[in-house]
């Protein structure tokens, strides 16, 4: 993973005046982060802003993929029980 890609994205977001970029699993997410997720019934979303670490909303079972990244990330894992999901809001 090339951390310059995230720096360049941050710069572009700032220049363009966009608040954030949201990506679901796919080639763009892999290109920016090196993370491979597949589309499934459990959503995975990545949010990028100009001035903070990427935020990942992902199933708890995917947390191993973000533990040893060469850049900071803010993970928000969720479990199988939808009754517990409101703790994020």
PDB file of N, CA and C in Angstrom:
ATOM      1  N   UNK A   1       0.851  -1.185   0.000  1.00  0.00           N
ATOM      2  CA  UNK A   1       0.000   0.000   0.000  1.00  0.00           C
ATOM      3  C   UNK A   1       0.883   1.230   0.000  1.00  0.00           C
ATOM      4  N   UNK A   2       0.570   2.141  -0.845  1.00  0.00           N
ATOM      5  CA  UNK A   2       1.316   3.381  -0.974  1.00  0.00           C
ATOM      6  C   UNK A   2       0.555   4.489  -0.232  1.00  0.00           C
ATOM      7  N   UNK A   3       1.067   4.950   0.911  1.00  0.00           N
ATOM      8  CA  UNK A   3       0.373   5.969   1.700  1.00  0.00           C
ATOM      9  C   UNK A   3       0.282   7.309   0.975  1.00  0.00           C
ATOM     10  N   UNK A   4       1.077   7.476  -0.088  1.00  0.00           N
ATOM     11  CA  UNK A   4       0.972   8.718  -0.859  1.00  0.00           C
ATOM     12  C   UNK A   4      -0.388   8.828  -1.547  1.00  0.00           C
ATOM     13  N   UNK A   5      -1.005   7.725  -1.837  1.00  0.00           N
ATOM     14  CA  UNK A   5      -2.336   7.765  -2.460  1.00  0.00           C
ATOM     15  C   UNK A   5      -3.355   8.403  -1.517  1.00  0.00           C
ATOM     16  N   UNK A   6      -3.276   8.046  -0.245  1.00  0.00           N
ATOM     17  CA  UNK A   6      -4.195   8.646   0.725  1.00  0.00           C
ATOM     18  C   UNK A   6      -3.893  10.132   0.908  1.00  0.00           C
ATOM     19  N   UNK A   7      -2.629  10.488   0.897  1.00  0.00           N
ATOM     20  CA  UNK A   7      -2.257  11.905   1.008  1.00  0.00           C
ATOM     21  C   UNK A   7      -2.774  12.691  -0.191  1.00  0.00           C
ATOM     22  N   UNK A   8      -2.636  12.123  -1.367  1.00  0.00           N
ATOM     23  CA  UNK A   8      -3.116  12.778  -2.585  1.00  0.00           C
ATOM     24  C   UNK A   8      -4.638  12.924  -2.552  1.00  0.00           C
ATOM     25  N   UNK A   9      -5.345  11.897  -2.093  1.00  0.00           N
ATOM     26  CA  UNK A   9      -6.802  11.977  -1.976  1.00  0.00           C
ATOM     27  C   UNK A   9      -7.192  13.070  -0.998  1.00  0.00           C
ATOM     28  N   UNK A  10      -6.497  13.144   0.118  1.00  0.00           N
ATOM     29  CA  UNK A  10      -6.772  14.182   1.115  1.00  0.00           C
ATOM     30  C   UNK A  10      -6.608  15.568   0.500  1.00  0.00           C
ATOM     31  N   UNK A  11      -5.548  15.751  -0.262  1.00  0.00           N
ATOM     32  CA  UNK A  11      -5.292  17.027  -0.929  1.00  0.00           C
ATOM     33  C   UNK A  11      -6.402  17.348  -1.933  1.00  0.00           C
ATOM     34  N   UNK A  12      -6.802  16.360  -2.712  1.00  0.00           N
ATOM     35  CA  UNK A  12      -7.858  16.568  -3.705  1.00  0.00           C
ATOM     36  C   UNK A  12      -9.200  16.896  -3.055  1.00  0.00           C
ATOM     37  N   UNK A  13      -9.502  16.245  -1.952  1.00  0.00           N
ATOM     38  CA  UNK A  13     -10.750  16.548  -1.237  1.00  0.00           C
ATOM     39  C   UNK A  13     -10.734  17.985  -0.739  1.00  0.00           C
ATOM     40  N   UNK A  14      -9.612  18.405  -0.210  1.00  0.00           N
ATOM     41  CA  UNK A  14      -9.481  19.761   0.303  1.00  0.00           C
ATOM     42  C   UNK A  14      -9.624  20.796  -0.812  1.00  0.00           C
ATOM     43  N   UNK A  15      -8.942  20.565  -1.922  1.00  0.00           N
ATOM     44  CA  UNK A  15      -8.987  21.488  -3.055  1.00  0.00           C
ATOM     45  C   UNK A  15     -10.391  21.571  -3.656  1.00  0.00           C
ATOM     46  N   UNK A  16     -11.056  20.440  -3.745  1.00  0.00           N
ATOM     47  CA  UNK A  16     -12.362  20.398  -4.407  1.00  0.00           C
ATOM     48  C   UNK A  16     -13.491  20.924  -3.527  1.00  0.00           C
ATOM     49  N   UNK A  17     -13.233  21.050  -2.232  1.00  0.00           N
ATOM     50  CA  UNK A  17     -14.274  21.516  -1.320  1.00  0.00           C
ATOM     51  C   UNK A  17     -15.248  20.424  -0.905  1.00  0.00           C
ATOM     52  N   UNK A  18     -14.941  19.179  -1.237  1.00  0.00           N
ATOM     53  CA  UNK A  18     -15.802  18.073  -0.822  1.00  0.00           C
ATOM     54  C   UNK A  18     -15.562  17.749   0.647  1.00  0.00           C
ATOM     55  N   UNK A  19     -16.624  17.384   1.340  1.00  0.00           N
ATOM     56  CA  UNK A  19     -16.497  17.017   2.752  1.00  0.00           C
ATOM     57  C   UNK A  19     -15.897  15.635   2.927  1.00  0.00           C
ATOM     58  N   UNK A  20     -16.279  14.700   2.060  1.00  0.00           N
ATOM     59  CA  UNK A  20     -15.828  13.326   2.223  1.00  0.00           C
ATOM     60  C   UNK A  20     -16.043  12.541   0.941  1.00  0.00           C
ATOM     61  N   UNK A  21     -15.398  11.386   0.906  1.00  0.00           N
ATOM     62  CA  UNK A  21     -15.600  10.398  -0.151  1.00  0.00           C
ATOM     63  C   UNK A  21     -15.951   9.096   0.542  1.00  0.00           C
ATOM     64  N   UNK A  22     -17.021   8.456   0.116  1.00  0.00           N
ATOM     65  CA  UNK A  22     -17.428   7.158   0.675  1.00  0.00           C
ATOM     66  C   UNK A  22     -17.255   6.100  -0.413  1.00  0.00           C
ATOM     67  N   UNK A  23     -16.626   4.990  -0.040  1.00  0.00           N
ATOM     68  CA  UNK A  23     -16.417   3.889  -0.975  1.00  0.00           C
ATOM     69  C   UNK A  23     -16.891   2.582  -0.371  1.00  0.00           C
ATOM     70  N   UNK A  24     -17.469   1.748  -1.210  1.00  0.00           N
ATOM     71  CA  UNK A  24     -17.766   0.387  -0.806  1.00  0.00           C
ATOM     72  C   UNK A  24     -16.676  -0.513  -1.385  1.00  0.00           C
ATOM     73  N   UNK A  25     -16.679  -1.809  -1.059  1.00  0.00           N
ATOM     74  CA  UNK A  25     -15.634  -2.690  -1.573  1.00  0.00           C
ATOM     75  C   UNK A  25     -15.571  -2.661  -3.100  1.00  0.00           C
ATOM     76  N   UNK A  26     -14.362  -2.602  -3.595  1.00  0.00           N
ATOM     77  CA  UNK A  26     -14.145  -2.591  -5.035  1.00  0.00           C
ATOM     78  C   UNK A  26     -12.748  -2.103  -5.367  1.00  0.00           C
ATOM     79  N   UNK A  27     -12.447  -1.941  -6.644  1.00  0.00           N
ATOM     80  CA  UNK A  27     -11.099  -1.570  -7.078  1.00  0.00           C
ATOM     81  C   UNK A  27     -10.589  -0.251  -6.491  1.00  0.00           C
ATOM     82  N   UNK A  28     -11.443   0.742  -6.342  1.00  0.00           N
ATOM     83  CA  UNK A  28     -10.989   2.036  -5.807  1.00  0.00           C
ATOM     84  C   UNK A  28     -10.544   1.913  -4.358  1.00  0.00           C
ATOM     85  N   UNK A  29     -11.275   1.140  -3.579  1.00  0.00           N
ATOM     86  CA  UNK A  29     -10.893   0.936  -2.176  1.00  0.00           C
ATOM     87  C   UNK A  29      -9.581   0.162  -2.081  1.00  0.00           C
ATOM     88  N   UNK A  30      -9.423  -0.829  -2.912  1.00  0.00           N
ATOM     89  CA  UNK A  30      -8.168  -1.594  -2.934  1.00  0.00           C
ATOM     90  C   UNK A  30      -7.014  -0.681  -3.331  1.00  0.00           C
ATOM     91  N   UNK A  31      -7.207   0.147  -4.354  1.00  0.00           N
ATOM     92  CA  UNK A  31      -6.161   1.053  -4.826  1.00  0.00           C
ATOM     93  C   UNK A  31      -5.718   2.015  -3.720  1.00  0.00           C
ATOM     94  N   UNK A  32      -6.676   2.565  -2.973  1.00  0.00           N
ATOM     95  CA  UNK A  32      -6.344   3.550  -1.936  1.00  0.00           C
ATOM     96  C   UNK A  32      -5.777   2.930  -0.674  1.00  0.00           C
ATOM     97  N   UNK A  33      -6.254   1.753  -0.296  1.00  0.00           N
ATOM     98  CA  UNK A  33      -5.903   1.204   1.014  1.00  0.00           C
ATOM     99  C   UNK A  33      -5.169  -0.131   0.978  1.00  0.00           C
ATOM    100  N   UNK A  34      -5.297  -0.851  -0.111  1.00  0.00           N
ATOM    101  CA  UNK A  34      -4.736  -2.199  -0.159  1.00  0.00           C
ATOM    102  C   UNK A  34      -5.644  -3.224   0.498  1.00  0.00           C
ATOM    103  N   UNK A  35      -6.798  -2.792   0.980  1.00  0.00           N
ATOM    104  CA  UNK A  35      -7.733  -3.697   1.661  1.00  0.00           C
ATOM    105  C   UNK A  35      -8.663  -4.368   0.656  1.00  0.00           C
ATOM    106  N   UNK A  36      -8.810  -5.665   0.800  1.00  0.00           N
ATOM    107  CA  UNK A  36      -9.690  -6.441  -0.067  1.00  0.00           C
ATOM    108  C   UNK A  36     -10.901  -6.914   0.730  1.00  0.00           C
ATOM    109  N   UNK A  37     -12.043  -6.395   0.380  1.00  0.00           N
ATOM    110  CA  UNK A  37     -13.318  -6.851   0.926  1.00  0.00           C
ATOM    111  C   UNK A  37     -14.182  -7.234  -0.263  1.00  0.00           C
ATOM    112  N   UNK A  38     -15.155  -8.077  -0.038  1.00  0.00           N
ATOM    113  CA  UNK A  38     -16.080  -8.389  -1.124  1.00  0.00           C
ATOM    114  C   UNK A  38     -17.476  -7.900  -0.741  1.00  0.00           C
ATOM    115  N   UNK A  39     -18.265  -7.626  -1.749  1.00  0.00           N
ATOM    116  CA  UNK A  39     -19.638  -7.214  -1.504  1.00  0.00           C
ATOM    117  C   UNK A  39     -20.411  -8.396  -0.936  1.00  0.00           C
ATOM    118  N   UNK A  40     -21.134  -8.136   0.126  1.00  0.00           N
ATOM    119  CA  UNK A  40     -21.920  -9.189   0.764  1.00  0.00           C
ATOM    120  C   UNK A  40     -23.104  -8.547   1.480  1.00  0.00           C
ATOM    121  N   UNK A  41     -23.882  -9.369   2.155  1.00  0.00           N
ATOM    122  CA  UNK A  41     -25.057  -8.845   2.857  1.00  0.00           C
ATOM    123  C   UNK A  41     -24.675  -7.990   4.064  1.00  0.00           C
ATOM    124  N   UNK A  42     -23.449  -8.115   4.550  1.00  0.00           N
ATOM    125  CA  UNK A  42     -22.961  -7.285   5.642  1.00  0.00           C
ATOM    126  C   UNK A  42     -22.170  -6.127   5.036  1.00  0.00           C
ATOM    127  N   UNK A  43     -22.682  -4.915   5.135  1.00  0.00           N
ATOM    128  CA  UNK A  43     -22.020  -3.784   4.471  1.00  0.00           C
ATOM    129  C   UNK A  43     -20.639  -3.457   5.037  1.00  0.00           C
ATOM    130  N   UNK A  44     -19.779  -3.034   4.153  1.00  0.00           N
ATOM    131  CA  UNK A  44     -18.482  -2.468   4.488  1.00  0.00           C
ATOM    132  C   UNK A  44     -18.399  -1.137   3.752  1.00  0.00           C
ATOM    133  N   UNK A  45     -18.085  -0.082   4.498  1.00  0.00           N
ATOM    134  CA  UNK A  45     -17.961   1.249   3.905  1.00  0.00           C
ATOM    135  C   UNK A  45     -16.707   1.922   4.431  1.00  0.00           C
ATOM    136  N   UNK A  46     -16.053   2.668   3.568  1.00  0.00           N
ATOM    137  CA  UNK A  46     -14.891   3.457   3.960  1.00  0.00           C
ATOM    138  C   UNK A  46     -15.197   4.915   3.675  1.00  0.00           C
ATOM    139  N   UNK A  47     -14.894   5.780   4.641  1.00  0.00           N
ATOM    140  CA  UNK A  47     -15.111   7.218   4.510  1.00  0.00           C
ATOM    141  C   UNK A  47     -13.764   7.927   4.603  1.00  0.00           C
ATOM    142  N   UNK A  48     -13.492   8.767   3.631  1.00  0.00           N
ATOM    143  CA  UNK A  48     -12.245   9.510   3.580  1.00  0.00           C
ATOM    144  C   UNK A  48     -12.566  10.992   3.651  1.00  0.00           C
ATOM    145  N   UNK A  49     -11.842  11.719   4.499  1.00  0.00           N
ATOM    146  CA  UNK A  49     -11.979  13.172   4.589  1.00  0.00           C
ATOM    147  C   UNK A  49     -10.600  13.792   4.403  1.00  0.00           C
ATOM    148  N   UNK A  50     -10.584  15.091   4.258  1.00  0.00           N
ATOM    149  CA  UNK A  50      -9.316  15.771   3.992  1.00  0.00           C
ATOM    150  C   UNK A  50      -8.378  15.776   5.196  1.00  0.00           C
ATOM    151  N   UNK A  51      -8.914  15.822   6.405  1.00  0.00           N
ATOM    152  CA  UNK A  51      -8.057  16.069   7.564  1.00  0.00           C
ATOM    153  C   UNK A  51      -8.108  15.036   8.672  1.00  0.00           C
ATOM    154  N   UNK A  52      -8.567  13.840   8.372  1.00  0.00           N
ATOM    155  CA  UNK A  52      -8.577  12.821   9.421  1.00  0.00           C
ATOM    156  C   UNK A  52      -8.345  11.438   8.820  1.00  0.00           C
ATOM    157  N   UNK A  53      -8.103  10.496   9.697  1.00  0.00           N
ATOM    158  CA  UNK A  53      -7.853   9.125   9.263  1.00  0.00           C
ATOM    159  C   UNK A  53      -9.105   8.535   8.633  1.00  0.00           C
ATOM    160  N   UNK A  54      -8.944   7.630   7.681  1.00  0.00           N
ATOM    161  CA  UNK A  54     -10.103   6.974   7.086  1.00  0.00           C
ATOM    162  C   UNK A  54     -10.930   6.251   8.158  1.00  0.00           C
ATOM    163  N   UNK A  55     -12.226   6.264   7.968  1.00  0.00           N
ATOM    164  CA  UNK A  55     -13.155   5.580   8.868  1.00  0.00           C
ATOM    165  C   UNK A  55     -13.693   4.370   8.122  1.00  0.00           C
ATOM    166  N   UNK A  56     -13.643   3.210   8.775  1.00  0.00           N
ATOM    167  CA  UNK A  56     -14.163   1.988   8.176  1.00  0.00           C
ATOM    168  C   UNK A  56     -15.297   1.441   9.023  1.00  0.00           C
ATOM    169  N   UNK A  57     -16.431   1.244   8.409  1.00  0.00           N
ATOM    170  CA  UNK A  57     -17.555   0.563   9.043  1.00  0.00           C
ATOM    171  C   UNK A  57     -17.554  -0.832   8.441  1.00  0.00           C
ATOM    172  N   UNK A  58     -17.380  -1.837   9.299  1.00  0.00           N
ATOM    173  CA  UNK A  58     -17.209  -3.188   8.783  1.00  0.00           C
ATOM    174  C   UNK A  58     -17.688  -4.226   9.784  1.00  0.00           C
ATOM    175  N   UNK A  59     -18.017  -5.413   9.311  1.00  0.00           N
ATOM    176  CA  UNK A  59     -18.399  -6.490  10.215  1.00  0.00           C
ATOM    177  C   UNK A  59     -17.234  -6.859  11.140  1.00  0.00           C
ATOM    178  N   UNK A  60     -17.558  -7.235  12.369  1.00  0.00           N
ATOM    179  CA  UNK A  60     -16.507  -7.633  13.324  1.00  0.00           C
ATOM    180  C   UNK A  60     -15.597  -8.707  12.748  1.00  0.00           C
ATOM    181  N   UNK A  61     -16.149  -9.620  11.968  1.00  0.00           N
ATOM    182  CA  UNK A  61     -15.354 -10.725  11.429  1.00  0.00           C
ATOM    183  C   UNK A  61     -14.287 -10.262  10.445  1.00  0.00           C
ATOM    184  N   UNK A  62     -14.331  -9.003  10.017  1.00  0.00           N
ATOM    185  CA  UNK A  62     -13.332  -8.456   9.088  1.00  0.00           C
ATOM    186  C   UNK A  62     -12.245  -7.640   9.795  1.00  0.00           C
ATOM    187  N   UNK A  63     -12.297  -7.528  11.111  1.00  0.00           N
ATOM    188  CA  UNK A  63     -11.367  -6.675  11.857  1.00  0.00           C
ATOM    189  C   UNK A  63      -9.903  -7.080  11.713  1.00  0.00           C
ATOM    190  N   UNK A  64      -9.623  -8.360  11.508  1.00  0.00           N
ATOM    191  CA  UNK A  64      -8.232  -8.792  11.349  1.00  0.00           C
ATOM    192  C   UNK A  64      -7.555  -8.103  10.165  1.00  0.00           C
ATOM    193  N   UNK A  65      -8.332  -7.729   9.162  1.00  0.00           N
ATOM    194  CA  UNK A  65      -7.759  -7.101   7.970  1.00  0.00           C
ATOM    195  C   UNK A  65      -7.229  -5.699   8.233  1.00  0.00           C
ATOM    196  N   UNK A  66      -7.683  -5.038   9.286  1.00  0.00           N
ATOM    197  CA  UNK A  66      -7.272  -3.654   9.527  1.00  0.00           C
ATOM    198  C   UNK A  66      -6.311  -3.500  10.703  1.00  0.00           C
ATOM    199  N   UNK A  67      -5.878  -4.591  11.305  1.00  0.00           N
ATOM    200  CA  UNK A  67      -5.037  -4.500  12.499  1.00  0.00           C
ATOM    201  C   UNK A  67      -3.610  -4.054  12.234  1.00  0.00           C
ATOM    202  N   UNK A  68      -3.026  -4.423  11.129  1.00  0.00           N
ATOM    203  CA  UNK A  68      -1.607  -4.121  10.891  1.00  0.00           C
ATOM    204  C   UNK A  68      -1.392  -3.240   9.668  1.00  0.00           C
ATOM    205  N   UNK A  69      -2.242  -2.261   9.497  1.00  0.00           N
ATOM    206  CA  UNK A  69      -2.109  -1.367   8.349  1.00  0.00           C
ATOM    207  C   UNK A  69      -0.968  -0.373   8.561  1.00  0.00           C
ATOM    208  N   UNK A  70      -0.313   0.066   7.498  1.00  0.00           N
ATOM    209  CA  UNK A  70       0.783   1.036   7.623  1.00  0.00           C
ATOM    210  C   UNK A  70       0.290   2.479   7.742  1.00  0.00           C
ATOM    211  N   UNK A  71      -0.986   2.667   7.988  1.00  0.00           N
ATOM    212  CA  UNK A  71      -1.562   4.000   8.159  1.00  0.00           C
ATOM    213  C   UNK A  71      -2.676   3.907   9.193  1.00  0.00           C
ATOM    214  N   UNK A  72      -3.006   5.055   9.765  1.00  0.00           N
ATOM    215  CA  UNK A  72      -4.056   5.086  10.789  1.00  0.00           C
ATOM    216  C   UNK A  72      -5.426   4.914  10.140  1.00  0.00           C
ATOM    217  N   UNK A  73      -6.279   4.181  10.817  1.00  0.00           N
ATOM    218  CA  UNK A  73      -7.653   3.994  10.384  1.00  0.00           C
ATOM    219  C   UNK A  73      -8.533   3.934  11.630  1.00  0.00           C
ATOM    220  N   UNK A  74      -9.746   4.449  11.523  1.00  0.00           N
ATOM    221  CA  UNK A  74     -10.698   4.395  12.629  1.00  0.00           C
ATOM    222  C   UNK A  74     -11.759   3.356  12.286  1.00  0.00           C
ATOM    223  N   UNK A  75     -11.640   2.157  12.852  1.00  0.00           N
ATOM    224  CA  UNK A  75     -12.621   1.114  12.534  1.00  0.00           C
ATOM    225  C   UNK A  75     -13.855   1.205  13.435  1.00  0.00           C
ATOM    226  N   UNK A  76     -15.006   0.940  12.856  1.00  0.00           N
ATOM    227  CA  UNK A  76     -16.263   0.830  13.583  1.00  0.00           C
ATOM    228  C   UNK A  76     -16.856  -0.526  13.240  1.00  0.00           C
ATOM    229  N   UNK A  77     -16.440  -1.563  13.972  1.00  0.00           N
ATOM    230  CA  UNK A  77     -16.959  -2.904  13.680  1.00  0.00           C
ATOM    231  C   UNK A  77     -18.355  -3.085  14.276  1.00  0.00           C
ATOM    232  N   UNK A  78     -19.155  -3.859  13.603  1.00  0.00           N
ATOM    233  CA  UNK A  78     -20.476  -4.198  14.131  1.00  0.00           C
ATOM    234  C   UNK A  78     -20.635  -5.708  14.126  1.00  0.00           C
ATOM    235  N   UNK A  79     -21.406  -6.192  15.088  1.00  0.00           N
ATOM    236  CA  UNK A  79     -21.613  -7.624  15.245  1.00  0.00           C
ATOM    237  C   UNK A  79     -22.847  -8.115  14.514  1.00  0.00           C
ATOM    238  N   UNK A  80     -23.222  -9.327  14.844  1.00  0.00           N
ATOM    239  CA  UNK A  80     -24.342  -9.981  14.184  1.00  0.00           C
ATOM    240  C   UNK A  80     -25.704  -9.512  14.690  1.00  0.00           C
ATOM    241  N   UNK A  81     -25.758  -8.936  15.888  1.00  0.00           N
ATOM    242  CA  UNK A  81     -27.030  -8.573  16.503  1.00  0.00           C
ATOM    243  C   UNK A  81     -27.427  -7.140  16.144  1.00  0.00           C
ATOM    244  N   UNK A  82     -28.446  -6.958  15.301  1.00  0.00           N
ATOM    245  CA  UNK A  82     -28.874  -5.610  14.915  1.00  0.00           C
ATOM    246  C   UNK A  82     -29.329  -4.749  16.098  1.00  0.00           C
ATOM    247  N   UNK A  83     -29.732  -5.373  17.204  1.00  0.00           N
ATOM    248  CA  UNK A  83     -30.143  -4.611  18.386  1.00  0.00           C
ATOM    249  C   UNK A  83     -28.984  -3.821  18.989  1.00  0.00           C
ATOM    250  N   UNK A  84     -27.757  -4.187  18.675  1.00  0.00           N
ATOM    251  CA  UNK A  84     -26.581  -3.502  19.225  1.00  0.00           C
ATOM    252  C   UNK A  84     -26.033  -2.437  18.280  1.00  0.00           C
ATOM    253  N   UNK A  85     -26.557  -2.330  17.084  1.00  0.00           N
ATOM    254  CA  UNK A  85     -26.007  -1.403  16.098  1.00  0.00           C
ATOM    255  C   UNK A  85     -26.240   0.049  16.458  1.00  0.00           C
ATOM    256  N   UNK A  86     -27.227   0.354  17.280  1.00  0.00           N
ATOM    257  CA  UNK A  86     -27.515   1.744  17.604  1.00  0.00           C
ATOM    258  C   UNK A  86     -26.429   2.395  18.453  1.00  0.00           C
ATOM    259  N   UNK A  87     -25.479   1.649  18.946  1.00  0.00           N
ATOM    260  CA  UNK A  87     -24.406   2.228  19.758  1.00  0.00           C
ATOM    261  C   UNK A  87     -23.501   3.145  18.931  1.00  0.00           C
ATOM    262  N   UNK A  88     -23.611   3.078  17.608  1.00  0.00           N
ATOM    263  CA  UNK A  88     -22.794   3.925  16.730  1.00  0.00           C
ATOM    264  C   UNK A  88     -23.458   5.257  16.423  1.00  0.00           C
ATOM    265  N   UNK A  89     -24.722   5.392  16.766  1.00  0.00           N
ATOM    266  CA  UNK A  89     -25.449   6.607  16.392  1.00  0.00           C
ATOM    267  C   UNK A  89     -25.726   7.488  17.567  1.00  0.00           C
TER     268      UNK A  89
END
